[in-house]
């Protein structure tokens, strides 16, 4: 992702990468759905920004599987990913995230 971090071009490319790999992520990690939120969706990302991804699973993973998915996504996209489980959202912040999430 180097050189194309910002703006809608960066967001479009991230969405494209996630869409292209969605079936594989479902098979390997039992991912049910993915969505983007945070600075990239708002167009407020900077060079140090990570990519915030909301994930929902068919069955909840163990800690190692969750970390493996976060690493896998970071490698695919080329930018550090902060992975958040939909089931783990706290009510106050969860409402904000769910309002701004961009489904994949």
Short mmCIF file of C-alpha atoms in Angstrom, two decimals, residues 31-72:
data_model
loop_
_atom_site.label_atom_id
_atom_site.label_comp_id
_atom_site.label_asym_id
_atom_site.label_seq_id
_atom_site.Cartn_x
_atom_site.Cartn_y
_atom_site.Cartn_z
CA UNK A 31 -15.07 -14.70 8.91
CA UNK A 32 -18.75 -13.91 8.40
CA UNK A 33 -18.44 -10.20 7.59
CA UNK A 34 -15.91 -7.37 7.41
CA UNK A 35 -16.33 -3.61 7.54
CA UNK A 36 -14.06 -0.59 7.55
CA UNK A 37 -14.36 2.29 10.01
CA UNK A 38 -12.19 5.00 11.48
CA UNK A 39 -9.80 7.44 9.85
CA UNK A 40 -9.68 5.81 6.41
CA UNK A 41 -13.46 5.85 6.06
CA UNK A 42 -13.61 9.47 7.26
CA UNK A 43 -10.76 10.53 4.94
CA UNK A 44 -8.68 11.59 7.95
CA UNK A 45 -5.83 9.07 7.68
CA UNK A 46 -2.20 10.12 7.99
CA UNK A 47 1.02 8.18 7.36
CA UNK A 48 0.92 6.68 10.86
CA UNK A 49 -2.75 5.60 10.61
CA UNK A 50 -3.69 1.97 10.92
CA UNK A 51 -6.75 0.52 9.22
CA UNK A 52 -9.69 -0.19 11.50
CA UNK A 53 -11.60 -3.32 10.49
CA UNK A 54 -14.74 -4.59 12.16
CA UNK A 55 -15.06 -8.37 11.90
CA UNK A 56 -17.88 -10.77 12.64
CA UNK A 57 -17.23 -14.51 12.82
CA UNK A 58 -19.39 -17.56 12.19
CA UNK A 59 -17.82 -18.91 15.39
CA UNK A 60 -15.58 -16.93 17.72
CA UNK A 61 -11.88 -17.62 17.24
CA UNK A 62 -9.26 -18.29 19.86
CA UNK A 63 -6.73 -15.57 20.64
CA UNK A 64 -4.04 -17.01 18.36
CA UNK A 65 -6.45 -17.33 15.44
CA UNK A 66 -7.62 -13.73 15.97
CA UNK A 67 -4.01 -12.46 16.01
CA UNK A 68 -3.22 -14.56 12.92
CA UNK A 69 -6.14 -12.94 11.07
CA UNK A 70 -5.03 -9.45 12.09
CA UNK A 71 -1.50 -10.22 10.83
CA UNK A 72 -2.82 -11.80 7.62
#
